[in-house]
Coordinates of C-alpha atoms and ligand atoms in Angstrom, one line a residue:
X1 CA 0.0 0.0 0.0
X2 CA 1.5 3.7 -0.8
X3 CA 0.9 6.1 1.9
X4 CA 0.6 9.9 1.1
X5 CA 3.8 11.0 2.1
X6 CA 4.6 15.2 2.2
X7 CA 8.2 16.1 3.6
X8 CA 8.5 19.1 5.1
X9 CA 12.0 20.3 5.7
X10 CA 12.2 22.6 8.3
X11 CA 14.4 25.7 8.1
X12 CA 15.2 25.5 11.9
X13 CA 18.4 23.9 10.5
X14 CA 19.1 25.8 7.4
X15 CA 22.3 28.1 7.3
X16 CA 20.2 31.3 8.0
X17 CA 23.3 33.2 5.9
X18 CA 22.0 31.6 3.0
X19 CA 18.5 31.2 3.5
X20 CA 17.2 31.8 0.1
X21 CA 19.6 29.6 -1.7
X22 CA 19.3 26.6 1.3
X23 CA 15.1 27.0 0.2
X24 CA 15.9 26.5 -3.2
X25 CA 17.9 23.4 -2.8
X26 CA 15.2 21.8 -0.6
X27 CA 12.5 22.7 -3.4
X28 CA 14.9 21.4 -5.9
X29 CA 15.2 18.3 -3.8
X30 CA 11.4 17.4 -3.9
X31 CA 10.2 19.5 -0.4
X32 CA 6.3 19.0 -0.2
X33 CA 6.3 22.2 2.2
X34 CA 8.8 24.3 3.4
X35 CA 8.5 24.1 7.3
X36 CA 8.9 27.8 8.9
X37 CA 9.7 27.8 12.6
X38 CA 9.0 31.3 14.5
X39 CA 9.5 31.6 17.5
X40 CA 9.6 34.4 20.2
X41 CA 11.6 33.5 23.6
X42 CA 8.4 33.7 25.3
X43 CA 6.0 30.8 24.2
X44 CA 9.2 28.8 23.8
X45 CA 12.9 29.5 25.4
X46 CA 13.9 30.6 21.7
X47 CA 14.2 33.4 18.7
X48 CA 13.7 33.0 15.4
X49 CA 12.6 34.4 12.0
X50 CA 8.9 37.1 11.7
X51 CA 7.2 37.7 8.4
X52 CA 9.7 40.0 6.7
X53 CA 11.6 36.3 6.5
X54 CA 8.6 34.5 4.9
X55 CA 8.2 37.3 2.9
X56 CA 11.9 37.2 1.7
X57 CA 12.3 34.0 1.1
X58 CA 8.6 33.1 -0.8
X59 CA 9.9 33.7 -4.0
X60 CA 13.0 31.2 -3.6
X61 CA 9.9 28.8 -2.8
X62 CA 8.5 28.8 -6.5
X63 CA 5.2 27.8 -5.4
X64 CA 5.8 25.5 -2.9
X65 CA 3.8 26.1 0.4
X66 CA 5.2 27.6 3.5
X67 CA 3.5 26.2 6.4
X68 CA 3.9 28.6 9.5
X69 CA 4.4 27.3 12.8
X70 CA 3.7 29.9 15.2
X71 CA 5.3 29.0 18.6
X72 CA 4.5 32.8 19.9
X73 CA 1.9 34.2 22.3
X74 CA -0.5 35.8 21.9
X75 CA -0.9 34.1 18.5
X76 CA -4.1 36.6 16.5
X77 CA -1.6 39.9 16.5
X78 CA 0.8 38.1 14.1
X79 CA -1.3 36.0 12.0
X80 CA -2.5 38.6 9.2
X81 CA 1.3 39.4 8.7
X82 CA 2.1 35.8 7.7
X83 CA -1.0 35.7 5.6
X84 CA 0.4 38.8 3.9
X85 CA 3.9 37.3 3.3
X86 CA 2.7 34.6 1.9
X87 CA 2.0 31.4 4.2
X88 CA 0.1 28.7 3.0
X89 CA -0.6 26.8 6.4
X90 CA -0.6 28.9 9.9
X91 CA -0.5 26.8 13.1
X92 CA -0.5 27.9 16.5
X93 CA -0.1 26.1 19.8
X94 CA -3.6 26.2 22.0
X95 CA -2.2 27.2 25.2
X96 CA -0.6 30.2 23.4
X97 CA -4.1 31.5 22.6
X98 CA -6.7 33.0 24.5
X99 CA -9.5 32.2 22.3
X100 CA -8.3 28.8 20.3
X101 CA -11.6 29.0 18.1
X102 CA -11.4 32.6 17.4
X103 CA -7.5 32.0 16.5
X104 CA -8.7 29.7 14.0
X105 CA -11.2 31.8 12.0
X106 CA -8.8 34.4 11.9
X107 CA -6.2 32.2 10.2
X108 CA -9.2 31.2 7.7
X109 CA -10.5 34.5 7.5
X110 CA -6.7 36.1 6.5
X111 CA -7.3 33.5 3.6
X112 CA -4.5 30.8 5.1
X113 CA -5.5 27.0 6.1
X114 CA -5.4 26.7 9.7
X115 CA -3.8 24.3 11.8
X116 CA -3.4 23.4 15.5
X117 CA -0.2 21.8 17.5
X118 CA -0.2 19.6 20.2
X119 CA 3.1 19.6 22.2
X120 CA 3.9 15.9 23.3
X121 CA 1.3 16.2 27.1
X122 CA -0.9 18.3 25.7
X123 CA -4.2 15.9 25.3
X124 CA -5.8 15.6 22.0
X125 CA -9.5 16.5 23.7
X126 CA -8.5 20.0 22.2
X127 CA -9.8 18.3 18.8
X128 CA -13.3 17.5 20.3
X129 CA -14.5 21.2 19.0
X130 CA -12.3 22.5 16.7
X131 CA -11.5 19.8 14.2
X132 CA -13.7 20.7 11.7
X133 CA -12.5 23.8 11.6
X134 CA -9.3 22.3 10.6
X135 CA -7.1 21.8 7.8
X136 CA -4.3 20.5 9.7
X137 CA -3.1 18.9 13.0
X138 CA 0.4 18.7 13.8
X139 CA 1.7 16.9 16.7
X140 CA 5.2 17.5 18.1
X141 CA 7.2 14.9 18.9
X142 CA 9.9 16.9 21.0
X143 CA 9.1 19.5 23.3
X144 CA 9.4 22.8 20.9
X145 CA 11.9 25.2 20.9
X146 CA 15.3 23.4 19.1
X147 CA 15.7 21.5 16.4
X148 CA 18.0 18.2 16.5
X149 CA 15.8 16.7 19.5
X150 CA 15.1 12.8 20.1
X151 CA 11.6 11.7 19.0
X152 CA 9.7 11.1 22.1
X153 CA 7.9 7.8 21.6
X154 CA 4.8 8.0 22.7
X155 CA 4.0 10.1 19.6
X156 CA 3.1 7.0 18.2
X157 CA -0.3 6.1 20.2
X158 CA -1.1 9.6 19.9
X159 CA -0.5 9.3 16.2
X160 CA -2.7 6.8 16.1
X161 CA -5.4 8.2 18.1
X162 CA -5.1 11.3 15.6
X163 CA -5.6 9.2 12.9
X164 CA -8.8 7.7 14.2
X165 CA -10.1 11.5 15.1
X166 CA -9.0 12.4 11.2
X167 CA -10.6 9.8 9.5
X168 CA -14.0 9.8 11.3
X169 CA -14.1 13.5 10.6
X170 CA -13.0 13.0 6.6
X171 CA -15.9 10.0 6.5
X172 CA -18.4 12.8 7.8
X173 CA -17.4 15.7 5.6
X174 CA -15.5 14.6 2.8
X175 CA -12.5 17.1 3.9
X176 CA -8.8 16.2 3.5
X177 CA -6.8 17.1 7.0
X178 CA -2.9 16.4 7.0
X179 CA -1.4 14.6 10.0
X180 CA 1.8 16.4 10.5
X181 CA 4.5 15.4 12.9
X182 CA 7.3 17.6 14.0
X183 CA 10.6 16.7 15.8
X184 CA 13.4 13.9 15.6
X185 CA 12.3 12.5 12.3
X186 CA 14.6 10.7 10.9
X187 CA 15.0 8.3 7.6
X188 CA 15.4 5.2 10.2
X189 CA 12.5 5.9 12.1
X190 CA 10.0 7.8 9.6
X191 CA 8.5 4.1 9.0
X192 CA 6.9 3.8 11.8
X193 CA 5.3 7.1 12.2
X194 CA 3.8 6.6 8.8
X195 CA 2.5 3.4 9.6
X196 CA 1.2 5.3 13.5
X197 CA -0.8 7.3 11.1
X198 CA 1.2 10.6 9.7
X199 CA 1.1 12.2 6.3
X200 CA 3.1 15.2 6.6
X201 CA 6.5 14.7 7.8
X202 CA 8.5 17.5 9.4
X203 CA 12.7 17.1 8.9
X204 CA 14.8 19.8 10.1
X205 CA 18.3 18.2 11.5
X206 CA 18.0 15.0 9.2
X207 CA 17.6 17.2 5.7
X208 CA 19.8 19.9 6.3
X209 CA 22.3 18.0 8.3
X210 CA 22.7 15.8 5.7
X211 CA 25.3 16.2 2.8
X212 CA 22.7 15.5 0.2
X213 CA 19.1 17.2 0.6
X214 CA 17.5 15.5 -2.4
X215 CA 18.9 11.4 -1.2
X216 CA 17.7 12.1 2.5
X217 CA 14.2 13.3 1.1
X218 CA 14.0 10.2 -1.2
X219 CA 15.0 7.8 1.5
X220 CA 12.3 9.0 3.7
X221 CA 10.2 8.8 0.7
X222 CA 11.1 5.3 0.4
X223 CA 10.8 4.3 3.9
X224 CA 7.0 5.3 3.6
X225 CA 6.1 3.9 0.7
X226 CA 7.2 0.6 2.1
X227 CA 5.0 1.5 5.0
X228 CA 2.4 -1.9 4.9
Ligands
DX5_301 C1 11.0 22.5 17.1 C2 10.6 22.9 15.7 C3 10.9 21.8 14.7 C4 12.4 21.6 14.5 C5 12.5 20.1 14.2 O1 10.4 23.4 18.0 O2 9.2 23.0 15.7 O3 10.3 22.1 13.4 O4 13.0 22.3 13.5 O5 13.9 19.8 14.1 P1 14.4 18.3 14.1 O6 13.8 17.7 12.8 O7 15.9 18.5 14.0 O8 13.9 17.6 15.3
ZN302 ZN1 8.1 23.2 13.7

């Protein structure tokens, strides 16, 4: 059986001197999404990249989504910014927001698809009223903040449980919602969270640590389509 399989290298790990150039490569390598970490040494013990980065570095993605993954709070002040430089996906963490449902129209409304995160103990009952709402739920395997982290495993059951949550919701409404993992995936262990349920496949320390971008990415390829 193939699985859908999207990779999502994240730029956590990129050389942030050449940002542009390291986006290209992972296009040219056969990225699904680019993966766009911000972060604000407040919801998470770390700094990172705001919109004028998305902006700058949209072009360099010929087309290829950016999917947002706001690890800031609040969450609403920044989300038309992203929508205006040009994310695809915007997800936020629900203990970041005040208001998770309101957070969630706004992504829609600024014309972006929505996602929540669920850090690895925060339950999935946060689903129970937003998920169709929707378009994406991402589940951290590390705790967030730094890339390069070991994948926790009990990702996995909650992968699983995810899956169950995504597919009763799809048999209701007919709408397609990726299953997006994030933290210490790596080619030798991407097999089993495709087969715990993912779609969507975050990468950070494996693609850009790696010598060749485009091999990593068709390994992990690989390794999910053999997923049985
Ligand atoms: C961590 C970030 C991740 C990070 C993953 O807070 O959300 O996207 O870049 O890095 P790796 O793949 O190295 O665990
Ligand atoms: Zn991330």
């Amino acid at each position: 059986m193939s699985r859908t399989c999207r990779i999502a290298p994240s730029l956590l790990s990129a050389d942030f001197a050449r940002l542009g150039e390291e986006v290209r490569s992972i296009v040219a390598a056969g990225a699904d999404l680019v993966h766009f970490d911000v972060m604000d040494n407040h919801y998470v013990p770390n700094l990172t990249v705001g919109p004028l980065v998305c902006e700058a570095i949209r072009p360099h993605a010929s087309g290829v989504p950016i999917d947002v993954h706001l690890m800031v709070e609040p969450v609403d002040r920044i989300v038309p910014d992203f929508a205006k430089a040009g994310a695809t996906f915007v997800s936020f963490h629900p203990e970041a927001s005040r208001h998770v449902d309101r957070t969630i129209a706004l992504i829609r409304e600024s014309g972006c698809r929505p996602g929540l995160v669920f850090n690895p103990s925060t339950p999935l009952d946060w689903l129970d009223w937003t998920l169709p709402k929707l378009d994406l739920v991402l589940l951290m395997a590390v705790n967030p903040g730094f890339g390069g982290q070991a994948f926790i495993p009990h990702t996995l059951a909650k992968l699983a449980e995810a899956r169950r949550r995504i597919d009763a919701e799809r048999a209701r409404s007919g709408r397609e919602i990726l299953l997006e993992v994030d933290g210490g995936v790596k080619v030798d262990n991407i097999r089993a969270i495709a087969l715990a349920g993912a779609d969507t496949f975050v990468a950070g320390s494996a693609v850009f640590g790696a010598k060749d971008y485009r091999a990593t990415i068709a390994a992990m390829r690989a390794e999910v389509a053999a997923a049985v």
